């Protein structure tokens, strides 16, 4: 949980703070916040294992347990990483082990939900902290099944969800500890409403590790630089680290001086720091105006629409209309490239 390229706090559902972990938040009557939460020596357990950050979902006040409410943290593993992990997943006697640290403000039964997209199979597991606001290490053995399928490709292989709350539209007493067919209305057994309705509730997760075998080993800590590079396979931006895309700032802006082409466009190829998982979706903005860059030439300057094409896993082309052929010009703007699963 140490890398947060997009920033440390967001009220937006989706990928908003911690890289590679998505917060799905909605329909609880209040506006939840996802954040990168700092740990200290009082966070007994994860601190001693070397963790300094956690992902938190927090409610500002008591919410409403609506039937279509959902509050969860989700991580997706690539197919090829599962297929080449060494797990003999078609065998029910072969295991992977999922371990993580967990803390919540209102202790009750929560659920883990695993989804193998290629086979459409799911697995639901329950977990409980040892007390309110008490860090607890959770370890779960996950056995294989002959129905599981992980293609050797860059698509979604395994989605792992930590459910803080699902409303009754998504629950119907799903069986635990067994792989079964997908149902969009039955992710888990019905959930207690106390976490949602108690007040300013919090739900924290850190130290997530999935490994082959039937037991958990020590966490494989990596340097910040290693983690950042791995995360940039899925998301990269021209903004400085930790700056939300769309922020009106000059720091990190792309700027090119050059000459327009025969169509009156200034264009440039921009290369990524890290090869992307797949051809990304590229978006630009100029001083917060999404879809535009600044373009200028002698006698004319304006914020114009920007276009991106020739998008590959290593680079893309950016161009905007300057309005004169073969004229000295410049273009300025920010960009982001998203290749999340």
PDB file of C-alpha atoms in Angstrom, residues 87-97 114 123 125 140-146 148 150 176-179 213-214:
ATOM      1  CA  UNK A  87      -0.097 -23.270  -8.602  1.00  0.00           C
ATOM      2  CA  UNK A  88      -1.519 -26.534  -9.922  1.00  0.00           C
ATOM      3  CA  UNK A  89      -4.972 -24.948  -9.859  1.00  0.00           C
ATOM      4  CA  UNK A  90      -6.969 -27.772 -11.517  1.00  0.00           C
ATOM      5  CA  UNK A  91      -6.136 -29.964  -8.504  1.00  0.00           C
ATOM      6  CA  UNK A  92      -8.221 -29.672  -5.337  1.00  0.00           C
ATOM      7  CA  UNK A  93      -5.168 -30.746  -3.334  1.00  0.00           C
ATOM      8  CA  UNK A  94      -3.124 -27.758  -4.538  1.00  0.00           C
ATOM      9  CA  UNK A  95      -3.377 -24.447  -2.680  1.00  0.00           C
ATOM     10  CA  UNK A  96      -2.562 -20.771  -2.766  1.00  0.00           C
ATOM     11  CA  UNK A  97      -2.600 -18.800   0.479  1.00  0.00           C
ATOM     12  CA  UNK A 114     -12.631 -14.314  -5.414  1.00  0.00           C
ATOM     13  CA  UNK A 123     -15.248 -18.384  -4.009  1.00  0.00           C
ATOM     14  CA  UNK A 125     -14.706 -16.756   2.470  1.00  0.00           C
ATOM     15  CA  UNK A 140      -6.865 -18.090   4.120  1.00  0.00           C
ATOM     16  CA  UNK A 141      -6.025 -21.285   2.247  1.00  0.00           C
ATOM     17  CA  UNK A 142      -7.566 -21.424  -1.217  1.00  0.00           C
ATOM     18  CA  UNK A 143      -7.745 -24.797  -2.885  1.00  0.00           C
ATOM     19  CA  UNK A 144      -7.766 -25.395  -6.597  1.00  0.00           C
ATOM     20  CA  UNK A 145     -10.630 -26.792  -8.656  1.00  0.00           C
ATOM     21  CA  UNK A 146     -10.851 -28.562 -12.007  1.00  0.00           C
ATOM     22  CA  UNK A 148     -10.743 -22.966 -12.887  1.00  0.00           C
ATOM     23  CA  UNK A 150      -6.276 -19.022 -16.262  1.00  0.00           C
ATOM     24  CA  UNK A 176     -18.761 -20.462   1.766  1.00  0.00           C
ATOM     25  CA  UNK A 177     -15.440 -22.165   1.021  1.00  0.00           C
ATOM     26  CA  UNK A 178     -16.443 -23.751  -2.285  1.00  0.00           C
ATOM     27  CA  UNK A 179     -15.943 -22.710  -5.907  1.00  0.00           C
ATOM     28  CA  UNK A 213       1.338 -23.226  -1.060  1.00  0.00           C
ATOM     29  CA  UNK A 214      -0.853 -24.046   1.917  1.00  0.00           C
TER      30      UNK A 214
END
